[in-house]
Structure formats: C-alpha cells, structure tokens
PDB file of C-alpha atoms and ligand atoms in Angstrom:
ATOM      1  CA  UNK U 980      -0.858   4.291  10.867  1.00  0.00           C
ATOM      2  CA  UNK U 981       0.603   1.593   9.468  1.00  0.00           C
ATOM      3  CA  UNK U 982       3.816   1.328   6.409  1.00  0.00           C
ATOM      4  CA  UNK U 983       3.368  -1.076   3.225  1.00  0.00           C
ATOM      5  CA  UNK U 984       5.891  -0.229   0.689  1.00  0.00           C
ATOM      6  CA  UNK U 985       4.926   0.372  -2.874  1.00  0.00           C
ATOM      7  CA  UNK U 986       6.919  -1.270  -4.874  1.00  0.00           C
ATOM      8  CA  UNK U 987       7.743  -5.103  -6.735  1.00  0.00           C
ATOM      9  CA  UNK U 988      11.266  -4.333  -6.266  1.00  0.00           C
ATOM     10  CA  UNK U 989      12.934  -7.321  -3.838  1.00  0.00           C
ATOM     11  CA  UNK U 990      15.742  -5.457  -3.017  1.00  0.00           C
ATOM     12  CA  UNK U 991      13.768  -2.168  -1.876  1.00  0.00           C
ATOM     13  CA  UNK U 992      11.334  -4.822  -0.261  1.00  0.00           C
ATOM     14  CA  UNK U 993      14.705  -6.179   1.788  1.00  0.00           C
ATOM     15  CA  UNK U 994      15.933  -3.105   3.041  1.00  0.00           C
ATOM     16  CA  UNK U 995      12.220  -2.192   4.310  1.00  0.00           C
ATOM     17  CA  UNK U 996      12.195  -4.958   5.833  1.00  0.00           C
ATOM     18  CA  UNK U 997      15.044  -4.304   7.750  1.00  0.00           C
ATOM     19  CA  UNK U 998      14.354  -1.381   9.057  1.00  0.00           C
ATOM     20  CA  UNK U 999      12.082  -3.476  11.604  1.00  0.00           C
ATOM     21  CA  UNK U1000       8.595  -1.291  11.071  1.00  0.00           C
ATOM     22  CA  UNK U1001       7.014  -2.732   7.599  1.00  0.00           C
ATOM     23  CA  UNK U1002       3.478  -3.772   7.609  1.00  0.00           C
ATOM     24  CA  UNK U1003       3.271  -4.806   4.089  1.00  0.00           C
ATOM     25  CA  UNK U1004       4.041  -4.521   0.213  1.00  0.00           C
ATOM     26  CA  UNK U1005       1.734  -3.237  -2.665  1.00  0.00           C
ATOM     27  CA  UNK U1006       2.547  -3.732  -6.052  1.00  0.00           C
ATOM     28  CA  UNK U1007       1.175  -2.882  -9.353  1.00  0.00           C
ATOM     29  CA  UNK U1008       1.926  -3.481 -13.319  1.00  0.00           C
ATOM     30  CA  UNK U1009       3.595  -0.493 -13.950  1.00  0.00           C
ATOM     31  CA  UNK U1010       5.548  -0.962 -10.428  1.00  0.00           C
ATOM     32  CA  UNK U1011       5.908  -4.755 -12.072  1.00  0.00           C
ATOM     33  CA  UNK U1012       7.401  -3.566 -15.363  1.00  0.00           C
ATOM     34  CA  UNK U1013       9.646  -1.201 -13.776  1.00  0.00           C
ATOM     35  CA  UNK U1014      11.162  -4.565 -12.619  1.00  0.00           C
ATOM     36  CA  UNK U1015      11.933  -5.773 -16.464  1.00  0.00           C
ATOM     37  CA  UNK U1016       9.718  -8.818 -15.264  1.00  0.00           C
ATOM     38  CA  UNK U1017       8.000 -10.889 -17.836  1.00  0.00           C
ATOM     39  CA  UNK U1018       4.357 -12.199 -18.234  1.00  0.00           C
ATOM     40  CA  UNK U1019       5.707 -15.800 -17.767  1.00  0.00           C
ATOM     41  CA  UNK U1020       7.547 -14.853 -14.404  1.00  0.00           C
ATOM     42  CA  UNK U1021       4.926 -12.433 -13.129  1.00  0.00           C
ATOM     43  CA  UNK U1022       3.322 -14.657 -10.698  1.00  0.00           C
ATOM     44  CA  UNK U1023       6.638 -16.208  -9.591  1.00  0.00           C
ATOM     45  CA  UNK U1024       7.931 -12.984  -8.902  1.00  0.00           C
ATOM     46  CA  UNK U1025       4.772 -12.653  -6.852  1.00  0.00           C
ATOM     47  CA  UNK U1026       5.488 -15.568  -4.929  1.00  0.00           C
ATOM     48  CA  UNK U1027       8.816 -14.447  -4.120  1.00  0.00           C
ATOM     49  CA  UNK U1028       7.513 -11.302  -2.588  1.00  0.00           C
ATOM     50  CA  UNK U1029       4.692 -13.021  -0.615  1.00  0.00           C
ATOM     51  CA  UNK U1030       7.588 -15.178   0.525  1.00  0.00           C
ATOM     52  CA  UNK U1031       9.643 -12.561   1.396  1.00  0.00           C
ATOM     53  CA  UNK U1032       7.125 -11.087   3.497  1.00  0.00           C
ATOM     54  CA  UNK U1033       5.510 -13.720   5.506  1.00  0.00           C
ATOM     55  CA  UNK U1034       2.469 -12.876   7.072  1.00  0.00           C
ATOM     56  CA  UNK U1035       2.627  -9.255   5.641  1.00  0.00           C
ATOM     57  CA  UNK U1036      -0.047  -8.456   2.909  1.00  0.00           C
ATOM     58  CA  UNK U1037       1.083  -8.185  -0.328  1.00  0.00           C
ATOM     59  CA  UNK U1038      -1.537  -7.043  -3.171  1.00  0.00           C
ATOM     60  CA  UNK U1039      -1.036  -8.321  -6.455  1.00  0.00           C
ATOM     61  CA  UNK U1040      -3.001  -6.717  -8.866  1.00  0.00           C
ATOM     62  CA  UNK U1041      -4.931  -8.416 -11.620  1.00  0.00           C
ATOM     63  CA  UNK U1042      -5.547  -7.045 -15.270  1.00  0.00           C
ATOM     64  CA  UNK U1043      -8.110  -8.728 -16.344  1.00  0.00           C
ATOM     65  CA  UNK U1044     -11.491  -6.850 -18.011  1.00  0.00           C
ATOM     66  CA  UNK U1045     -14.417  -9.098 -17.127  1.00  0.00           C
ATOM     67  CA  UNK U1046     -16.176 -10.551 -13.736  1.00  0.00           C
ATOM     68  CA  UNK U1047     -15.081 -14.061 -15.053  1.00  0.00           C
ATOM     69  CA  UNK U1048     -11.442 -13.462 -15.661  1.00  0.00           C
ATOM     70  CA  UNK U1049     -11.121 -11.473 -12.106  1.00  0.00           C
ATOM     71  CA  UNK U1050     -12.618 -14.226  -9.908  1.00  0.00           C
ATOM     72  CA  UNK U1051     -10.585 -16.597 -11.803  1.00  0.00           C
ATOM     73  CA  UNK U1052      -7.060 -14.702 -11.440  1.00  0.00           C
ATOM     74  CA  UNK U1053      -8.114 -13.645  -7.908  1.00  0.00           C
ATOM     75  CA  UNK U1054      -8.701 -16.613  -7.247  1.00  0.00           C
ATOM     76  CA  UNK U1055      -5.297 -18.173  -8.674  1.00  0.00           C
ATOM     77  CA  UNK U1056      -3.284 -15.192  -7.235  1.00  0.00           C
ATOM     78  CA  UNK U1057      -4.522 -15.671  -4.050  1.00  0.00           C
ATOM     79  CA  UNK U1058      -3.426 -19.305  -4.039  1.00  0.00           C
ATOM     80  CA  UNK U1059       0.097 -18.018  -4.266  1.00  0.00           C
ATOM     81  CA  UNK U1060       0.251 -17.811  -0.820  1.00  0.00           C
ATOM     82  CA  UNK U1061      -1.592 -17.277   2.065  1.00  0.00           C
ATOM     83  CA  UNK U1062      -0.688 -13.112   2.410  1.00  0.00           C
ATOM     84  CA  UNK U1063      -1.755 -12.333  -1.321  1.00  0.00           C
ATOM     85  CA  UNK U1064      -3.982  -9.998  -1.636  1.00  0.00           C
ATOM     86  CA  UNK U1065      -6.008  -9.254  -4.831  1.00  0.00           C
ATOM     87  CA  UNK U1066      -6.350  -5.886  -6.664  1.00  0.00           C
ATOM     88  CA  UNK U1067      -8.706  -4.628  -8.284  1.00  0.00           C
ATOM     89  CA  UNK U1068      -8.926  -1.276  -9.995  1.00  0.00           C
ATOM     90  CA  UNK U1069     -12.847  -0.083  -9.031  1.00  0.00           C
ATOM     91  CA  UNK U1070     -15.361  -0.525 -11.838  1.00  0.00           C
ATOM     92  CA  UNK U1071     -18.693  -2.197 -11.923  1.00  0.00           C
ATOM     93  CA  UNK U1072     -16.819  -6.009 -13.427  1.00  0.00           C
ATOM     94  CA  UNK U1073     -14.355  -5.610 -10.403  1.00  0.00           C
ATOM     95  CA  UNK U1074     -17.072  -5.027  -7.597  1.00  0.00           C
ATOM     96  CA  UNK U1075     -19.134  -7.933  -8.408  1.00  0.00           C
ATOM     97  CA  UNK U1076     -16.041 -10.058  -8.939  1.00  0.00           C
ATOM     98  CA  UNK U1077     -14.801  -8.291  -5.263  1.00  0.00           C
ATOM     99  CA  UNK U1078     -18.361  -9.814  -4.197  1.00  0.00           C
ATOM    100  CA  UNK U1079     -17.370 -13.303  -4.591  1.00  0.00           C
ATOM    101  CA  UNK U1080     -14.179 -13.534  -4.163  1.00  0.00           C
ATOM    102  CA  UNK U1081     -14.999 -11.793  -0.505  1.00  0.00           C
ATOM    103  CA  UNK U1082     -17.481 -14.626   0.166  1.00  0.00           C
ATOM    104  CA  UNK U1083     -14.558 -17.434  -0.822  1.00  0.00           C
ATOM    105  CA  UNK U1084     -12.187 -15.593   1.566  1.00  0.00           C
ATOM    106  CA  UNK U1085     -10.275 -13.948  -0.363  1.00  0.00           C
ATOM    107  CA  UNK U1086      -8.863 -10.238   0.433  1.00  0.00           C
ATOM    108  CA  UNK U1087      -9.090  -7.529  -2.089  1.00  0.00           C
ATOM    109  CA  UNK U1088      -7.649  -4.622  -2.315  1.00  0.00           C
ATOM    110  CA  UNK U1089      -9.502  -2.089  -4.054  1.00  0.00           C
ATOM    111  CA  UNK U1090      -7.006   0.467  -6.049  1.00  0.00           C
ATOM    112  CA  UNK U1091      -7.640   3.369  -8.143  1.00  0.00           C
ATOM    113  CA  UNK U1092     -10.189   5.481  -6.055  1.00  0.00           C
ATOM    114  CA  UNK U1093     -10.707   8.927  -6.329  1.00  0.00           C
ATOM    115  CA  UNK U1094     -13.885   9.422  -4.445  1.00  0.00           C
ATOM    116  CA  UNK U1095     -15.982   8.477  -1.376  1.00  0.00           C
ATOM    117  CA  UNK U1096     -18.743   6.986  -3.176  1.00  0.00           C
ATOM    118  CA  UNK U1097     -16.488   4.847  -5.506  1.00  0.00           C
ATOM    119  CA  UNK U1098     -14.967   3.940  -1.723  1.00  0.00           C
ATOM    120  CA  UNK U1099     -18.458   3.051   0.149  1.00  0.00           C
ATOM    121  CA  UNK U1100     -19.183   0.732  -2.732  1.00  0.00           C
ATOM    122  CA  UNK U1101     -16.142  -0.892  -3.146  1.00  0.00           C
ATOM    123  CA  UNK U1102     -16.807  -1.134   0.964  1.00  0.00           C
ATOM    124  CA  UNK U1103     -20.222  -2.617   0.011  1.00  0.00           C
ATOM    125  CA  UNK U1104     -18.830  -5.177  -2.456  1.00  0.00           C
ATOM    126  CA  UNK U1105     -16.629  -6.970   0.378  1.00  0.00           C
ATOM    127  CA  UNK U1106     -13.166  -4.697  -0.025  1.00  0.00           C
ATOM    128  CA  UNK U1107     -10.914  -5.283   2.699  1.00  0.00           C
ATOM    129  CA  UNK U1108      -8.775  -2.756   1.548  1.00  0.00           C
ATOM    130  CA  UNK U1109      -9.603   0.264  -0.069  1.00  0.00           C
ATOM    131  CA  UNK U1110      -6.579   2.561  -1.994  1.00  0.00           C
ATOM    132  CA  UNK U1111      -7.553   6.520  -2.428  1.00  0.00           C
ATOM    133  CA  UNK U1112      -4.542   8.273  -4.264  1.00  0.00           C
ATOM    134  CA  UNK U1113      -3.244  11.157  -3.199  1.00  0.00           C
ATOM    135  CA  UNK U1114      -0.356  11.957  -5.383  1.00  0.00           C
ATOM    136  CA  UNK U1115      -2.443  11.627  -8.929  1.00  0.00           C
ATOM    137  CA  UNK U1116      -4.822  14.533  -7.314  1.00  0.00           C
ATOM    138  CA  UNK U1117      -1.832  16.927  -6.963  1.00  0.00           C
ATOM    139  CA  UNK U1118      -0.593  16.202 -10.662  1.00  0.00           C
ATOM    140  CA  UNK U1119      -3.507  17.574 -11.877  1.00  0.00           C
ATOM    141  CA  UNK U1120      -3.956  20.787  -9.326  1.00  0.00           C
ATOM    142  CA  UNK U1121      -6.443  19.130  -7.352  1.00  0.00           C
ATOM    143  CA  UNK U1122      -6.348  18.429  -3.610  1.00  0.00           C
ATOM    144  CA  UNK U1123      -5.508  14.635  -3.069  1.00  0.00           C
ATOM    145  CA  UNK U1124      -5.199  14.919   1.208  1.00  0.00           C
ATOM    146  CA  UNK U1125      -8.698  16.731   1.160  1.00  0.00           C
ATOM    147  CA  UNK U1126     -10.175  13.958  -1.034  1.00  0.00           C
ATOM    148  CA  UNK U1127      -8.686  11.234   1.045  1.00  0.00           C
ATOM    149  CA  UNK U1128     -10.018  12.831   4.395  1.00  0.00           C
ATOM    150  CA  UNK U1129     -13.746  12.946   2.992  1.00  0.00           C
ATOM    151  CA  UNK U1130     -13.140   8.581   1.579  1.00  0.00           C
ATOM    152  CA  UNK U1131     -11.518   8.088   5.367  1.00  0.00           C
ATOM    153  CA  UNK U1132     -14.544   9.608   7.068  1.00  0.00           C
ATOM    154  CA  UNK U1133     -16.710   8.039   5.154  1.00  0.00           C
ATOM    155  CA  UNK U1134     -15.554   5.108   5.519  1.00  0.00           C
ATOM    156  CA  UNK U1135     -15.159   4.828   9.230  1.00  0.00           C
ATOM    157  CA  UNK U1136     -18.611   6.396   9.433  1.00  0.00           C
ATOM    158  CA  UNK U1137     -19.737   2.530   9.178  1.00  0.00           C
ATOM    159  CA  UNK U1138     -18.730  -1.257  10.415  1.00  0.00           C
ATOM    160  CA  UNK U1139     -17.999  -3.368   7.848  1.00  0.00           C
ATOM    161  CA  UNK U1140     -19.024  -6.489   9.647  1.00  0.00           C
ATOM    162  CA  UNK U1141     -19.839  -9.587   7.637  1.00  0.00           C
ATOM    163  CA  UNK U1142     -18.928  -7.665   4.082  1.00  0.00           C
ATOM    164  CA  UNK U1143     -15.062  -8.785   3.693  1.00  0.00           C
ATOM    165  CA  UNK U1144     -13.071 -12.247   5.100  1.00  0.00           C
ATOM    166  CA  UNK U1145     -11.627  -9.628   8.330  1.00  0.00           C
ATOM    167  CA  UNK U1146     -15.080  -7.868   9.359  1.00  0.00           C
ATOM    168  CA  UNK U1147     -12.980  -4.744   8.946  1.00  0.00           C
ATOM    169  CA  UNK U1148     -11.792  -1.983   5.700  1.00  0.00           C
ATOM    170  CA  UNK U1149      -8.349  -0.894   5.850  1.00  0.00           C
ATOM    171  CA  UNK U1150      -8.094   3.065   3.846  1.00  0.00           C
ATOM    172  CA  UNK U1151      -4.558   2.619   2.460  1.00  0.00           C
ATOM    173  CA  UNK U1152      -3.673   6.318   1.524  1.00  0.00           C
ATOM    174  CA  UNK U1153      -1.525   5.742  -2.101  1.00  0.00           C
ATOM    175  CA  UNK U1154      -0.027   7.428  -4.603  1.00  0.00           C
ATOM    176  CA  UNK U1155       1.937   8.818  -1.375  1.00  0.00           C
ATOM    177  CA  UNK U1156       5.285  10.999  -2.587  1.00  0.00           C
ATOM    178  CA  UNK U1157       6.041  13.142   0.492  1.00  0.00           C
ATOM    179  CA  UNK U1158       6.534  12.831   3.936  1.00  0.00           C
ATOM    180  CA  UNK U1159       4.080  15.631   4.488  1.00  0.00           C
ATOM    181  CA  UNK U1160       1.285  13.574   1.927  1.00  0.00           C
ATOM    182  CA  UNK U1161       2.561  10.934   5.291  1.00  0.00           C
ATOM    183  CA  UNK U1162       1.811  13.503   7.961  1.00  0.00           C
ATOM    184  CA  UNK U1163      -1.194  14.622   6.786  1.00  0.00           C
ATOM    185  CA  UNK U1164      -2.530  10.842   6.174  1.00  0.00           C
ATOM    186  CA  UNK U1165      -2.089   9.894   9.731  1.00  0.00           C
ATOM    187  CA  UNK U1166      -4.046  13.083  10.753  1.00  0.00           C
ATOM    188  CA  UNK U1167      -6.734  12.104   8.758  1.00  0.00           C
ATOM    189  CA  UNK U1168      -6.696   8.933  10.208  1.00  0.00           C
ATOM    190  CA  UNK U1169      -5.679   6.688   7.414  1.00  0.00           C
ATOM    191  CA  UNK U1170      -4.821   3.197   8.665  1.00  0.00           C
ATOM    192  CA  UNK U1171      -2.310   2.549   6.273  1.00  0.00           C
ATOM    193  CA  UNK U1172       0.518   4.710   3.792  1.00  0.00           C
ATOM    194  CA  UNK U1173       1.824   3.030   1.031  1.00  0.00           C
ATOM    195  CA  UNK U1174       4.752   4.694   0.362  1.00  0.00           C
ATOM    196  CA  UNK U1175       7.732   4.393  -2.499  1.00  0.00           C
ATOM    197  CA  UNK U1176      11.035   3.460  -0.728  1.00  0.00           C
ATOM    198  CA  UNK U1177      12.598   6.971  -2.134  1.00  0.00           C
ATOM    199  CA  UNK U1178       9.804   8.717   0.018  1.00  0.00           C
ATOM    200  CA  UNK U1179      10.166   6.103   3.429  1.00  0.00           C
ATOM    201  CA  UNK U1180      14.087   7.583   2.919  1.00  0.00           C
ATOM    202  CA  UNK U1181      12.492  10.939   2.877  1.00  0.00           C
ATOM    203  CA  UNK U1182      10.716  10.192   6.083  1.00  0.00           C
ATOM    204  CA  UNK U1183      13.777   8.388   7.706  1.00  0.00           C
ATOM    205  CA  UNK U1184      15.730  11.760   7.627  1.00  0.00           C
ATOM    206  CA  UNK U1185      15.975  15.391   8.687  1.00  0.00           C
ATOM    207  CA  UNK U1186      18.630  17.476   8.568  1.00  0.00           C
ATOM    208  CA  UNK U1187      18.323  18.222  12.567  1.00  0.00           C
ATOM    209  CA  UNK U1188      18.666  14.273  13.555  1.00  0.00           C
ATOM    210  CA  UNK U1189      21.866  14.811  11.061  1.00  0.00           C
ATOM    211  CA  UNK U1190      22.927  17.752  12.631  1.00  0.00           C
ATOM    212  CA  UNK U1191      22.429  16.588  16.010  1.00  0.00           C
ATOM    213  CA  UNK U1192      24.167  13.247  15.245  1.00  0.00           C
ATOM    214  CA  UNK U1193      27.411  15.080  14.190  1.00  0.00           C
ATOM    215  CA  UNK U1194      27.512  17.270  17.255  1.00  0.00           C
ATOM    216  CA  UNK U1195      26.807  14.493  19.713  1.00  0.00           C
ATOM    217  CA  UNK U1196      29.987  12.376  18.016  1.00  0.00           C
ATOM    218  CA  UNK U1197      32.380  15.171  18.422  1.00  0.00           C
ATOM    219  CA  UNK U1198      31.624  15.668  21.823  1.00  0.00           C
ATOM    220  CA  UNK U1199      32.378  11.487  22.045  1.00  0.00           C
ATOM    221  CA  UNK U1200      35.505  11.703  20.265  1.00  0.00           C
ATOM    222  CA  UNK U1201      36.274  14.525  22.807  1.00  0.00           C
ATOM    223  CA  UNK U1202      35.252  11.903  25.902  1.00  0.00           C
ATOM    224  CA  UNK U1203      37.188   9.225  24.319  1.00  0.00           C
ATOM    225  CA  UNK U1204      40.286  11.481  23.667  1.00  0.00           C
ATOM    226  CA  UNK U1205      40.489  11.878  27.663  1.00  0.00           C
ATOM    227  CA  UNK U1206      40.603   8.431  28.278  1.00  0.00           C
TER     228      UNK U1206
HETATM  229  C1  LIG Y1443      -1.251   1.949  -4.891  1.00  0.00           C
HETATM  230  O1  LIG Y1443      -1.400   0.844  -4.408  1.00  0.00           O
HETATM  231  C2  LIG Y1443      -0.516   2.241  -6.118  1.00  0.00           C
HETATM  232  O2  LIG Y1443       0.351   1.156  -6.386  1.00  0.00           O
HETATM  233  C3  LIG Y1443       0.384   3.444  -6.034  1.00  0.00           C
HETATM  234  O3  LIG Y1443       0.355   4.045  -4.744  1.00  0.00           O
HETATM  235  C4  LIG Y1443       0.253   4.402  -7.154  1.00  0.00           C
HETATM  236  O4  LIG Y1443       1.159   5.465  -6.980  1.00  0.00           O
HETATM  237  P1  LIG Y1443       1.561   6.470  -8.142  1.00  0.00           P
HETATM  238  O5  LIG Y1443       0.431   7.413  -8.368  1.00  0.00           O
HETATM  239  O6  LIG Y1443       2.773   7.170  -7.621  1.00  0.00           O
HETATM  240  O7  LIG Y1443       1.814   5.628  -9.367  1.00  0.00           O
END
C-alpha cells in the first residue's frame, strides 16, 4: 500500500517528502482553506504543490455544480501540470464530466464515496482513482474499514481496461485518522492511504522503537566510555 498525504499544506508536504516513502498529495477545499489561501491564488498554490511533487499525483479538487463547469476546470486544473489530478465529489454531473475528461486523458480522482455501488460507477465513468472514507463512517457510529473492504472487493472484482487514461483504479482509503484505520486498509488491500501528516507521525512512532532506542544509546555511551 502506498502513502499520499492529505493535506495543501507545503510545509507538511516537505517534511513527507523527506521522509523518502511519499507516493503522493491529496488536497481538498476545506484542506485548502485551512491554508488561509485565496480564490485568486488557489490554482497557484496548486501549482506549487504539483511542483513540489514531481511526478507524484496530486488531486486538486474542483467545485463546480454542472457537467460543463467540471470538464472545463478539469480540464484547466489538469493543465497545471502534468501530475494533477482532478476531483470530483461522486454525483450524476461529476460522472459524466469523469466520462470525458477520462477519454481526453485526464486522471480523476473520485472523492466522497461511501458505498460500492457509488464506487463501480464512478469505476464505470473512467475514475482512475476512487476515495472511500473511512473516518466520516466512525463519526457517525458506523463501520468505515467494513465499508471500505466491501468498495475494495468490489472493485478488484473487475479490470478496468480501456475505462480511465492508466487501464487501472487505484482505491485510495481516506478520511484515514489512525494508524490502525492504516493497518486495517492494507489488510483489506487498499492500494493507497491518504493520511493527515499528524496521523503519518502516529504511524512513524511507538513507544517500544523509543524505548529500545534509549536502551541501545546507553549501552553506546557505555562502549564509548571504554575507549
Ligand atoms: C480525501 O481525499 C479527503 O481529502 C480526506 O481524506 C477527507 O478526510 P476527513 O474526513 O478527515 O476530512
């Protein structure tokens, strides 16, 4: 399983990418705002992360309400640069806007899916990506893992030649806050966990690496004292 981080911060983007294992960056408008960006500078923030992360996908998401306005911002977020990705939040306008923009190329990410079905046609529409969130599920009691295992299987029940620009759908498990909602995604066979750098921290550490790190430099202090 893959790592994208979810964020639009460049900083938190920068110190992912220096860890050495970051696949790619997904952002959204409320991840956007959190940024105190503005309208105006929203796609050259964009750019900056697409820049930042050369050759890493980075989904941009678009707000727009109708098929028109979709193909037409996917189209000009795309052009960004060559690692943009377009989301799309599944509806009906989005999957027929997915539809062409798939047959001009372009990736899309589909975002906001809750359930298999809303996943097999977003799969159908020429998604390269497709976003189930976990998190969301647990806010409101329900089981967000189980809901991701039944899009997963269902998904890679099928092959998805000739539908998107790669021949191939990506499940990106989001809304990811734990590193046991990480566990439990790569068991289920997600390809990809977008995760909020807070939560990649969460995965980074235990208190036995810690623990073990302490004891292993006293005993080196202890070598270096006898020369
Ligand atoms: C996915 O791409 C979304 O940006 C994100 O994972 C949503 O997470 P949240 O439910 O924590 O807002």
């Amino acid at each position: 399983m893959k790592f994208f981080i979810d964020t639009a911060d460049l900083d938190e983007i920068r110190e992912a990418l220096s860890w050495g294992c970051l696949a790619g960056v997904t952002t959204n408008p409320s991840l956007y705002a959190k940024t105190g960006g503005s309208l105006s500078g929203f796609e050259e923030h964009m750019t900056k992360i697409a820049r930042l992360c050369e050759g890493l996908p980075v989904s941009v998401e678009s707000c727009a309400k109708t098929v028109e306005d979709m193909v037409a911002d996917g189209r000009r977020l795309s052009a960004l640069a060559p690692n943009v990705v377009v989301k799309l939040p599944v509806c009906a306008e989005a999957l027929a806007a997915t539809r062409t923009l798939a047959s001009e190329g372009v990736r899309v990410n589909m975002t906001l899916v809750f359930s298999a079905p809303q996943a097999l046609l977003a799969a159908n529409a020429g998604a390269r990506y497709i976003s189930p969130f976990i998190g969301r599920f647990d806010d409101i009691s329900e089981d967000g893992l189980d809901q991701l295992g039944t899009v997963i299987a269902c998904v890679h029940n099928y092959d998805w030649a000739g539908r998107n620009p790669d021949d191939t759908v990506e499940i990106i498990a989001a809304s990811v806050r734990t590193p046991h909602h990480v566990t439990q995604a790569a068991l289920l066979g997600a390809d990809i966990a977008t995760v909020p750098l807070a939560a990649l921290r969460k995965c980074l550490r235990h208190p036995l690496t810690d623990q073990g790190l302490t004891g292993f430099d006293a005993a080196w202090e202890k070598v270096r004292a006898q020369g």
